[in-house]
PDB file of C-alpha atoms in Angstrom:
ATOM      1  CA  UNK H 247      12.508  14.764 -27.681  1.00 28.00           C
ATOM      2  CA  UNK H 248      11.457  12.779 -24.617  1.00 30.00           C
ATOM      3  CA  UNK H 249      14.195  11.612 -22.260  1.00 33.00           C
ATOM      4  CA  UNK H 250      14.271   7.854 -22.788  1.00 31.00           C
ATOM      5  CA  UNK H 251      16.259   7.376 -19.580  1.00 35.00           C
ATOM      6  CA  UNK H 252      13.744   9.228 -17.414  1.00 35.00           C
ATOM      7  CA  UNK H 253      12.396   7.199 -14.516  1.00 39.00           C
ATOM      8  CA  UNK H 254       8.954   8.419 -13.401  1.00 41.00           C
ATOM      9  CA  UNK H 255       8.940   9.646  -9.841  1.00 46.00           C
ATOM     10  CA  UNK H 256       6.642   8.109  -7.283  1.00 44.00           C
ATOM     11  CA  UNK H 257       4.450  11.204  -7.531  1.00 43.00           C
ATOM     12  CA  UNK H 258       4.189  10.948 -11.320  1.00 44.00           C
ATOM     13  CA  UNK H 259       3.275   7.255 -11.163  1.00 43.00           C
ATOM     14  CA  UNK H 260       0.663   7.419  -8.406  1.00 49.00           C
ATOM     15  CA  UNK H 261      -2.855   7.275  -9.866  1.00 52.00           C
ATOM     16  CA  UNK H 262      -4.456   9.231  -7.031  1.00 54.00           C
ATOM     17  CA  UNK H 263      -3.226  12.549  -5.658  1.00 58.00           C
ATOM     18  CA  UNK H 264      -0.660  11.993  -2.852  1.00 58.00           C
ATOM     19  CA  UNK H 265      -1.031  15.629  -1.740  1.00 63.00           C
ATOM     20  CA  UNK H 266      -4.792  15.344  -1.215  1.00 70.00           C
ATOM     21  CA  UNK H 267      -6.218  15.873   2.263  1.00 74.00           C
ATOM     22  CA  UNK H 268      -8.881  13.278   1.448  1.00 75.00           C
ATOM     23  CA  UNK H 269      -6.076  10.783   0.805  1.00 82.00           C
ATOM     24  CA  UNK H 270      -4.741  11.338   4.324  1.00 89.00           C
ATOM     25  CA  UNK H 271      -8.088  10.361   5.834  1.00 87.00           C
ATOM     26  CA  UNK H 272      -8.549   7.428   3.454  1.00 86.00           C
ATOM     27  CA  UNK H 273      -5.059   6.000   3.939  1.00 90.00           C
ATOM     28  CA  UNK H 274      -5.261   6.382   7.721  1.00 92.00           C
ATOM     29  CA  UNK H 275      -8.477   4.343   7.856  1.00 89.00           C
ATOM     30  CA  UNK H 276      -7.135   1.816   5.365  1.00 89.00           C
ATOM     31  CA  UNK H 277      -3.925   1.339   7.360  1.00 93.00           C
ATOM     32  CA  UNK H 278      -5.879   0.707  10.557  1.00 91.00           C
ATOM     33  CA  UNK H 279      -8.113  -1.803   8.799  1.00 89.00           C
ATOM     34  CA  UNK H 280      -5.120  -3.628   7.326  1.00 91.00           C
ATOM     35  CA  UNK H 281      -3.103  -3.694  10.561  1.00 93.00           C
ATOM     36  CA  UNK H 282      -6.098  -5.076  12.436  1.00 90.00           C
ATOM     37  CA  UNK H 283      -6.625  -7.773   9.787  1.00 89.00           C
ATOM     38  CA  UNK H 284      -2.931  -8.732  10.019  1.00 91.00           C
ATOM     39  CA  UNK H 285      -3.208  -9.141  13.794  1.00 91.00           C
ATOM     40  CA  UNK H 286      -0.983  -6.157  14.582  1.00 93.00           C
ATOM     41  CA  UNK H 287       1.935  -4.302  13.023  1.00 95.00           C
ATOM     42  CA  UNK H 288       4.330  -7.272  13.356  1.00 92.00           C
ATOM     43  CA  UNK H 289       3.507 -10.905  12.644  1.00 85.00           C
ATOM     44  CA  UNK H 290       4.073 -13.313  15.523  1.00 79.00           C
ATOM     45  CA  UNK H 291       6.162 -15.504  13.209  1.00 80.00           C
ATOM     46  CA  UNK H 292       8.811 -12.772  12.969  1.00 86.00           C
ATOM     47  CA  UNK H 293      11.476 -12.773  15.686  1.00 83.00           C
ATOM     48  CA  UNK H 294      11.353  -9.283  17.176  1.00 85.00           C
ATOM     49  CA  UNK H 295      14.362  -9.645  19.466  1.00 84.00           C
ATOM     50  CA  UNK H 296      16.878  -8.235  17.006  1.00 90.00           C
ATOM     51  CA  UNK H 297      14.622  -5.559  15.547  1.00 96.00           C
ATOM     52  CA  UNK H 298      15.620  -2.095  16.776  1.00 97.00           C
ATOM     53  CA  UNK H 299      15.801   0.202  13.747  1.00 98.00           C
ATOM     54  CA  UNK H 300      12.699   0.027  11.532  1.00 98.00           C
ATOM     55  CA  UNK H 301      11.970   1.645   8.158  1.00 98.00           C
ATOM     56  CA  UNK H 302       8.400   2.117   6.890  1.00 98.00           C
ATOM     57  CA  UNK H 303       8.507   2.715   3.131  1.00 97.00           C
ATOM     58  CA  UNK H 304       5.845   4.941   1.526  1.00 96.00           C
ATOM     59  CA  UNK H 305       4.425   5.465   5.005  1.00 97.00           C
ATOM     60  CA  UNK H 306       1.638   7.824   3.941  1.00 95.00           C
ATOM     61  CA  UNK H 307       0.166   9.577   7.002  1.00 96.00           C
ATOM     62  CA  UNK H 308       2.294   7.340   9.232  1.00 97.00           C
ATOM     63  CA  UNK H 309      -0.371   5.143  10.820  1.00 97.00           C
ATOM     64  CA  UNK H 310       1.676   1.905  10.821  1.00 97.00           C
ATOM     65  CA  UNK H 311       4.839   3.668  11.976  1.00 98.00           C
ATOM     66  CA  UNK H 312       2.986   5.460  14.778  1.00 98.00           C
ATOM     67  CA  UNK H 313       1.395   2.211  15.944  1.00 97.00           C
ATOM     68  CA  UNK H 314       4.830   0.552  15.966  1.00 97.00           C
ATOM     69  CA  UNK H 315       6.314   3.436  17.928  1.00 98.00           C
ATOM     70  CA  UNK H 316       3.530   3.241  20.510  1.00 97.00           C
ATOM     71  CA  UNK H 317       3.684  -0.538  20.977  1.00 96.00           C
ATOM     72  CA  UNK H 318       7.494  -0.781  20.896  1.00 96.00           C
ATOM     73  CA  UNK H 319       8.971   2.305  22.611  1.00 96.00           C
ATOM     74  CA  UNK H 320      12.433   0.682  22.573  1.00 96.00           C
ATOM     75  CA  UNK H 321      12.493   0.652  18.762  1.00 97.00           C
ATOM     76  CA  UNK H 322      13.376   3.553  16.453  1.00 98.00           C
ATOM     77  CA  UNK H 323      10.805   3.924  13.663  1.00 98.00           C
ATOM     78  CA  UNK H 324      11.547   5.875  10.479  1.00 98.00           C
ATOM     79  CA  UNK H 325       8.866   6.594   7.882  1.00 98.00           C
ATOM     80  CA  UNK H 326       9.413   7.987   4.385  1.00 98.00           C
ATOM     81  CA  UNK H 327       6.928   9.206   1.779  1.00 96.00           C
ATOM     82  CA  UNK H 328       7.000  11.414  -1.311  1.00 94.00           C
ATOM     83  CA  UNK H 329       4.134  13.569  -0.037  1.00 93.00           C
ATOM     84  CA  UNK H 330       5.189  16.545   2.058  1.00 94.00           C
ATOM     85  CA  UNK H 331       1.600  16.842   3.284  1.00 94.00           C
ATOM     86  CA  UNK H 332       1.602  13.233   4.520  1.00 95.00           C
ATOM     87  CA  UNK H 333       4.949  13.676   6.268  1.00 97.00           C
ATOM     88  CA  UNK H 334       3.865  16.889   7.987  1.00 96.00           C
ATOM     89  CA  UNK H 335       0.702  15.156   9.177  1.00 96.00           C
ATOM     90  CA  UNK H 336       2.697  12.152  10.476  1.00 97.00           C
ATOM     91  CA  UNK H 337       5.112  14.449  12.337  1.00 98.00           C
ATOM     92  CA  UNK H 338       2.206  16.335  13.902  1.00 97.00           C
ATOM     93  CA  UNK H 339       0.587  13.101  15.043  1.00 97.00           C
ATOM     94  CA  UNK H 340       3.892  11.882  16.519  1.00 98.00           C
ATOM     95  CA  UNK H 341       4.285  15.157  18.412  1.00 98.00           C
ATOM     96  CA  UNK H 342       0.707  15.072  19.694  1.00 97.00           C
ATOM     97  CA  UNK H 343       1.181  11.525  20.982  1.00 97.00           C
ATOM     98  CA  UNK H 344       4.693  12.184  22.361  1.00 98.00           C
ATOM     99  CA  UNK H 345       6.105   9.387  20.208  1.00 98.00           C
ATOM    100  CA  UNK H 346       9.674  10.622  20.179  1.00 97.00           C
ATOM    101  CA  UNK H 347      11.033   7.362  18.741  1.00 98.00           C
ATOM    102  CA  UNK H 348       9.583   8.219  15.326  1.00 98.00           C
ATOM    103  CA  UNK H 349      11.304  10.053  12.471  1.00 98.00           C
ATOM    104  CA  UNK H 350       9.568  11.068   9.221  1.00 98.00           C
ATOM    105  CA  UNK H 351      11.260  12.238   6.011  1.00 98.00           C
ATOM    106  CA  UNK H 352      10.112  13.245   2.542  1.00 97.00           C
ATOM    107  CA  UNK H 353      11.655  10.829   0.061  1.00 97.00           C
ATOM    108  CA  UNK H 354      10.948   9.394  -3.398  1.00 95.00           C
ATOM    109  CA  UNK H 355      11.435   5.629  -3.069  1.00 94.00           C
ATOM    110  CA  UNK H 356      11.816   5.256  -6.846  1.00 92.00           C
ATOM    111  CA  UNK H 357      15.141   7.052  -6.469  1.00 93.00           C
ATOM    112  CA  UNK H 358      18.094   6.049  -4.270  1.00 95.00           C
ATOM    113  CA  UNK H 359      17.117   5.867  -0.610  1.00 97.00           C
ATOM    114  CA  UNK H 360      18.826   8.597   1.393  1.00 97.00           C
ATOM    115  CA  UNK H 361      20.158   6.277   4.095  1.00 98.00           C
ATOM    116  CA  UNK H 362      23.529   4.751   4.816  1.00 98.00           C
ATOM    117  CA  UNK H 363      24.204   1.112   4.039  1.00 98.00           C
ATOM    118  CA  UNK H 364      23.210  -1.354   6.798  1.00 98.00           C
ATOM    119  CA  UNK H 365      20.873   1.072   8.591  1.00 98.00           C
ATOM    120  CA  UNK H 366      17.776  -1.021   9.398  1.00 98.00           C
ATOM    121  CA  UNK H 367      16.817  -4.322  10.989  1.00 98.00           C
ATOM    122  CA  UNK H 368      13.303  -4.381   9.520  1.00 98.00           C
ATOM    123  CA  UNK H 369      11.884  -2.776   6.378  1.00 98.00           C
ATOM    124  CA  UNK H 370       8.107  -2.626   6.052  1.00 98.00           C
ATOM    125  CA  UNK H 371       6.647  -2.165   2.556  1.00 98.00           C
ATOM    126  CA  UNK H 372       2.854  -2.079   2.297  1.00 96.00           C
ATOM    127  CA  UNK H 373       0.613  -1.383  -0.702  1.00 93.00           C
ATOM    128  CA  UNK H 374       3.102   0.261  -3.041  1.00 93.00           C
ATOM    129  CA  UNK H 375       2.070  -1.604  -6.210  1.00 88.00           C
ATOM    130  CA  UNK H 376      -0.023   1.325  -7.461  1.00 80.00           C
ATOM    131  CA  UNK H 377       3.042   3.379  -8.376  1.00 81.00           C
ATOM    132  CA  UNK H 378       5.619   0.644  -9.095  1.00 81.00           C
ATOM    133  CA  UNK H 379       4.519  -0.744 -12.462  1.00 62.00           C
ATOM    134  CA  UNK H 380       5.265   2.103 -14.867  1.00 56.00           C
ATOM    135  CA  UNK H 381       8.837   0.877 -15.435  1.00 60.00           C
ATOM    136  CA  UNK H 382       9.897  -2.780 -15.458  1.00 66.00           C
ATOM    137  CA  UNK H 383      13.024  -1.754 -13.548  1.00 84.00           C
ATOM    138  CA  UNK H 384      11.191  -0.191 -10.602  1.00 89.00           C
ATOM    139  CA  UNK H 385      10.744  -3.298  -8.467  1.00 92.00           C
ATOM    140  CA  UNK H 386      14.278  -4.744  -8.813  1.00 93.00           C
ATOM    141  CA  UNK H 387      15.898  -1.323  -8.411  1.00 94.00           C
ATOM    142  CA  UNK H 388      13.826  -0.497  -5.331  1.00 96.00           C
ATOM    143  CA  UNK H 389      14.442  -3.868  -3.685  1.00 96.00           C
ATOM    144  CA  UNK H 390      18.171  -3.616  -4.284  1.00 96.00           C
ATOM    145  CA  UNK H 391      18.014  -0.344  -2.347  1.00 97.00           C
ATOM    146  CA  UNK H 392      16.155  -2.157   0.431  1.00 98.00           C
ATOM    147  CA  UNK H 393      18.902  -4.781   0.503  1.00 97.00           C
ATOM    148  CA  UNK H 394      21.530  -2.055   0.659  1.00 98.00           C
ATOM    149  CA  UNK H 395      20.008  -0.220   3.627  1.00 98.00           C
ATOM    150  CA  UNK H 396      19.014  -3.420   5.482  1.00 98.00           C
ATOM    151  CA  UNK H 397      21.554  -4.940   7.848  1.00 98.00           C
ATOM    152  CA  UNK H 398      22.805  -8.492   7.226  1.00 97.00           C
ATOM    153  CA  UNK H 399      20.037 -10.786   8.440  1.00 96.00           C
ATOM    154  CA  UNK H 400      17.569  -7.887   8.494  1.00 97.00           C
ATOM    155  CA  UNK H 401      14.002  -8.571   7.382  1.00 97.00           C
ATOM    156  CA  UNK H 402      12.345  -7.103   4.307  1.00 98.00           C
ATOM    157  CA  UNK H 403       8.550  -7.514   4.357  1.00 98.00           C
ATOM    158  CA  UNK H 404       6.259  -6.870   1.383  1.00 97.00           C
ATOM    159  CA  UNK H 405       2.476  -6.717   1.778  1.00 97.00           C
ATOM    160  CA  UNK H 406       0.069  -6.110  -1.086  1.00 95.00           C
ATOM    161  CA  UNK H 407      -3.425  -6.972  -2.217  1.00 94.00           C
ATOM    162  CA  UNK H 408      -5.605  -8.028  -5.095  1.00 93.00           C
ATOM    163  CA  UNK H 409      -8.819  -6.259  -6.082  1.00 92.00           C
ATOM    164  CA  UNK H 410     -12.020  -6.714  -4.100  1.00 94.00           C
ATOM    165  CA  UNK H 411     -14.515  -9.504  -4.879  1.00 96.00           C
ATOM    166  CA  UNK H 412     -18.208  -8.866  -4.228  1.00 97.00           C
ATOM    167  CA  UNK H 413     -21.620 -10.317  -5.061  1.00 97.00           C
ATOM    168  CA  UNK H 414     -23.132  -6.999  -6.212  1.00 97.00           C
ATOM    169  CA  UNK H 415     -23.632  -6.340  -9.954  1.00 97.00           C
ATOM    170  CA  UNK H 416     -23.005  -2.595 -10.259  1.00 97.00           C
ATOM    171  CA  UNK H 417     -20.133  -2.787  -7.788  1.00 97.00           C
ATOM    172  CA  UNK H 418     -18.499  -5.557  -9.823  1.00 97.00           C
ATOM    173  CA  UNK H 419     -19.024  -3.615 -13.050  1.00 97.00           C
ATOM    174  CA  UNK H 420     -17.313  -0.570 -11.566  1.00 97.00           C
ATOM    175  CA  UNK H 421     -14.529  -2.673 -10.050  1.00 96.00           C
ATOM    176  CA  UNK H 422     -13.987  -4.222 -13.479  1.00 95.00           C
ATOM    177  CA  UNK H 423     -13.675  -0.801 -15.129  1.00 95.00           C
ATOM    178  CA  UNK H 424     -11.160   0.243 -12.472  1.00 94.00           C
ATOM    179  CA  UNK H 425      -8.926  -2.822 -12.857  1.00 92.00           C
ATOM    180  CA  UNK H 426      -9.079  -2.514 -16.644  1.00 93.00           C
ATOM    181  CA  UNK H 427      -8.123   1.176 -16.470  1.00 91.00           C
ATOM    182  CA  UNK H 428      -5.252   0.393 -14.103  1.00 88.00           C
ATOM    183  CA  UNK H 429      -4.140  -2.371 -16.486  1.00 88.00           C
ATOM    184  CA  UNK H 430      -4.277  -0.062 -19.518  1.00 88.00           C
ATOM    185  CA  UNK H 431      -2.163   2.475 -17.651  1.00 83.00           C
ATOM    186  CA  UNK H 432       0.534  -0.169 -17.173  1.00 80.00           C
ATOM    187  CA  UNK H 433      -0.070  -0.770 -13.474  1.00 76.00           C
ATOM    188  CA  UNK H 434      -0.653  -4.538 -13.265  1.00 81.00           C
ATOM    189  CA  UNK H 435       1.165  -7.819 -13.822  1.00 84.00           C
ATOM    190  CA  UNK H 436      -2.102  -9.239 -15.181  1.00 83.00           C
ATOM    191  CA  UNK H 437      -2.292 -10.352 -18.807  1.00 84.00           C
ATOM    192  CA  UNK H 438      -5.937  -9.365 -19.245  1.00 85.00           C
ATOM    193  CA  UNK H 439      -6.666  -6.724 -16.573  1.00 81.00           C
ATOM    194  CA  UNK H 440      -9.050  -8.832 -14.519  1.00 85.00           C
ATOM    195  CA  UNK H 441      -6.729  -8.696 -11.514  1.00 86.00           C
ATOM    196  CA  UNK H 442      -3.751  -6.656 -10.360  1.00 88.00           C
ATOM    197  CA  UNK H 443      -1.722  -9.908 -10.090  1.00 90.00           C
ATOM    198  CA  UNK H 444       0.837  -8.413  -7.704  1.00 92.00           C
ATOM    199  CA  UNK H 445       0.595 -11.034  -4.942  1.00 94.00           C
ATOM    200  CA  UNK H 446       2.026 -13.942  -6.997  1.00 93.00           C
ATOM    201  CA  UNK H 447       5.123 -11.814  -7.628  1.00 93.00           C
ATOM    202  CA  UNK H 448       6.116 -10.929  -4.044  1.00 95.00           C
ATOM    203  CA  UNK H 449       8.103 -14.063  -3.174  1.00 96.00           C
ATOM    204  CA  UNK H 450       9.860 -13.917  -6.547  1.00 95.00           C
ATOM    205  CA  UNK H 451      10.895 -10.313  -5.901  1.00 95.00           C
ATOM    206  CA  UNK H 452      12.528 -11.235  -2.587  1.00 97.00           C
ATOM    207  CA  UNK H 453      14.203 -14.356  -3.957  1.00 96.00           C
ATOM    208  CA  UNK H 454      15.588 -12.409  -6.910  1.00 95.00           C
ATOM    209  CA  UNK H 455      17.254  -9.988  -4.496  1.00 95.00           C
ATOM    210  CA  UNK H 456      18.926 -12.906  -2.731  1.00 94.00           C
ATOM    211  CA  UNK H 457      16.760 -12.971   0.394  1.00 97.00           C
ATOM    212  CA  UNK H 458      16.744 -16.258   2.301  1.00 97.00           C
ATOM    213  CA  UNK H 459      14.084 -18.012   4.379  1.00 96.00           C
ATOM    214  CA  UNK H 460      11.357 -16.345   2.330  1.00 97.00           C
ATOM    215  CA  UNK H 461       7.913 -16.975   3.809  1.00 95.00           C
ATOM    216  CA  UNK H 462       4.392 -15.775   3.152  1.00 95.00           C
ATOM    217  CA  UNK H 463       1.006 -15.515   4.840  1.00 95.00           C
ATOM    218  CA  UNK H 464      -2.342 -14.865   3.182  1.00 94.00           C
ATOM    219  CA  UNK H 465      -5.358 -13.261   4.796  1.00 92.00           C
ATOM    220  CA  UNK H 466      -8.610 -11.582   3.837  1.00 93.00           C
ATOM    221  CA  UNK H 467     -10.566  -8.626   5.115  1.00 93.00           C
ATOM    222  CA  UNK H 468     -14.303  -9.270   5.309  1.00 96.00           C
ATOM    223  CA  UNK H 469     -15.918  -6.080   4.014  1.00 96.00           C
ATOM    224  CA  UNK H 470     -19.458  -7.482   3.910  1.00 98.00           C
ATOM    225  CA  UNK H 471     -22.485  -5.782   5.396  1.00 98.00           C
ATOM    226  CA  UNK H 472     -22.576  -6.453   9.123  1.00 97.00           C
ATOM    227  CA  UNK H 473     -18.826  -7.107   9.413  1.00 96.00           C
ATOM    228  CA  UNK H 474     -16.535  -5.106  11.674  1.00 93.00           C
ATOM    229  CA  UNK H 475     -14.737  -3.710   8.625  1.00 93.00           C
ATOM    230  CA  UNK H 476     -17.774  -2.783   6.525  1.00 95.00           C
ATOM    231  CA  UNK H 477     -18.059   0.863   7.542  1.00 94.00           C
ATOM    232  CA  UNK H 478     -14.330   1.502   7.122  1.00 90.00           C
ATOM    233  CA  UNK H 479     -14.441  -0.218   3.714  1.00 93.00           C
ATOM    234  CA  UNK H 480     -17.459   1.838   2.643  1.00 95.00           C
ATOM    235  CA  UNK H 481     -15.796   5.110   3.639  1.00 91.00           C
ATOM    236  CA  UNK H 482     -12.611   4.027   1.836  1.00 90.00           C
ATOM    237  CA  UNK H 483     -14.570   3.262  -1.341  1.00 94.00           C
ATOM    238  CA  UNK H 484     -16.376   6.611  -1.215  1.00 93.00           C
ATOM    239  CA  UNK H 485     -13.032   8.358  -1.597  1.00 87.00           C
ATOM    240  CA  UNK H 486     -10.951   5.804  -3.530  1.00 89.00           C
ATOM    241  CA  UNK H 487     -13.470   5.118  -6.302  1.00 94.00           C
ATOM    242  CA  UNK H 488     -14.026   8.865  -6.725  1.00 92.00           C
ATOM    243  CA  UNK H 489     -10.272   9.457  -7.007  1.00 87.00           C
ATOM    244  CA  UNK H 490     -10.033   6.723  -9.660  1.00 91.00           C
ATOM    245  CA  UNK H 491     -12.703   8.254 -11.893  1.00 94.00           C
ATOM    246  CA  UNK H 492     -10.299  10.495 -13.886  1.00 94.00           C
ATOM    247  CA  UNK H 493      -8.114   7.463 -14.669  1.00 92.00           C
ATOM    248  CA  UNK H 494     -11.085   5.414 -15.890  1.00 95.00           C
ATOM    249  CA  UNK H 495     -12.354   8.299 -18.033  1.00 96.00           C
ATOM    250  CA  UNK H 496      -8.905   9.049 -19.477  1.00 94.00           C
ATOM    251  CA  UNK H 497      -8.575   5.488 -20.822  1.00 93.00           C
ATOM    252  CA  UNK H 498     -11.793   5.911 -22.839  1.00 95.00           C
ATOM    253  CA  UNK H 499     -13.436   2.729 -21.517  1.00 95.00           C
ATOM    254  CA  UNK H 500     -16.303   4.765 -20.026  1.00 96.00           C
ATOM    255  CA  UNK H 501     -17.429   8.375 -20.090  1.00 97.00           C
ATOM    256  CA  UNK H 502     -17.965  10.680 -17.126  1.00 97.00           C
ATOM    257  CA  UNK H 503     -21.723  10.121 -16.885  1.00 97.00           C
ATOM    258  CA  UNK H 504     -21.356   6.332 -17.027  1.00 97.00           C
ATOM    259  CA  UNK H 505     -18.670   6.282 -14.345  1.00 97.00           C
ATOM    260  CA  UNK H 506     -20.567   8.643 -12.050  1.00 97.00           C
ATOM    261  CA  UNK H 507     -23.778   6.617 -12.414  1.00 98.00           C
ATOM    262  CA  UNK H 508     -21.973   3.366 -11.615  1.00 97.00           C
ATOM    263  CA  UNK H 509     -20.260   5.025  -8.657  1.00 98.00           C
ATOM    264  CA  UNK H 510     -23.599   6.119  -7.164  1.00 98.00           C
ATOM    265  CA  UNK H 511     -25.227   2.720  -7.724  1.00 98.00           C
ATOM    266  CA  UNK H 512     -22.215   0.816  -6.374  1.00 98.00           C
ATOM    267  CA  UNK H 513     -22.244   2.826  -3.141  1.00 98.00           C
ATOM    268  CA  UNK H 514     -25.962   2.093  -2.767  1.00 98.00           C
ATOM    269  CA  UNK H 515     -25.297  -1.634  -3.197  1.00 98.00           C
ATOM    270  CA  UNK H 516     -22.552  -1.521  -0.583  1.00 98.00           C
ATOM    271  CA  UNK H 517     -25.085  -0.286   1.971  1.00 97.00           C
ATOM    272  CA  UNK H 518     -27.498  -3.180   1.338  1.00 98.00           C
ATOM    273  CA  UNK H 519     -27.912  -5.923   3.947  1.00 98.00           C
ATOM    274  CA  UNK H 520     -27.017  -8.660   1.442  1.00 97.00           C
ATOM    275  CA  UNK H 521     -23.753  -7.031   0.294  1.00 98.00           C
ATOM    276  CA  UNK H 522     -20.834  -9.469   0.578  1.00 98.00           C
ATOM    277  CA  UNK H 523     -17.235  -8.609  -0.223  1.00 98.00           C
ATOM    278  CA  UNK H 524     -13.738  -9.927   0.514  1.00 97.00           C
ATOM    279  CA  UNK H 525     -10.390  -8.161   0.111  1.00 95.00           C
ATOM    280  CA  UNK H 526      -7.383 -10.502  -0.237  1.00 95.00           C
ATOM    281  CA  UNK H 527      -3.858  -9.705   0.917  1.00 95.00           C
ATOM    282  CA  UNK H 528      -0.526 -11.482   0.952  1.00 96.00           C
ATOM    283  CA  UNK H 529       2.421 -10.583   3.170  1.00 96.00           C
ATOM    284  CA  UNK H 530       5.830 -11.993   2.272  1.00 97.00           C
ATOM    285  CA  UNK H 531       9.095 -11.584   4.133  1.00 97.00           C
ATOM    286  CA  UNK H 532      12.682 -12.741   3.889  1.00 97.00           C
ATOM    287  CA  UNK H 533      16.073 -12.207   5.506  1.00 97.00           C
ATOM    288  CA  UNK H 534      18.750 -10.105   3.896  1.00 97.00           C
ATOM    289  CA  UNK H 535      21.464 -12.625   2.954  1.00 93.00           C
ATOM    290  CA  UNK H 536      24.302 -10.203   2.239  1.00 78.00           C
TER     291      UNK H 536
END
């Protein structure tokens, strides 16, 4: 009999392989693109004076944490991720760059965080929605852990995105299959699978944990042909859409040949001069009121 109390681990819930070398390259490029679009690793609206100890949750290959460590050598940056491969890569990069104010640990954030209470002044949480939906308790349980390890008055910041919007027919067809497959696997707040619908939830999550002075800021990455981000977006899609193929096929909404054909045609459209695409994000932050 299945264990009804079992909580899927972060690794079980992730719909691409967190131990994949191709994921390291993809997530590194994606993190750089996102940080650049946000204007840097910390928003100017956030008071940095009291921020010394920083936690980067689900840090992947450590790009955001490493950038923080480089720009703010007086701060201590800790990154955690479930992937041992990601953590080893982040540690190697920190060593190569002599960023001795960084610390990386393997950790499943869907379980209790292995830190003492009141450990951090700032907790950064970016793009974790993909493995948080499988249980309705995941978000509140995780954020209560963030509240526990954040110091009184410490900042918890959530950043996530909606799916891409483009003007290209095959690309939109493939994007639609992907969002529907993600929806069918239980990984959206959407009622119909047309969107991920995570961004409308972020402020509610923080308010429900008791955070005060909750604020948000929206921004978009222009991934269109001719934009500064187009090449990075294209390279991201080459890997990401390939990694999503097994999920789409497993839901039965398309077969292997159909998905592969759409993938090839979508990549061709993305290289066209008239390709236009936007990628929307929302970052939300609040102060720990405990």
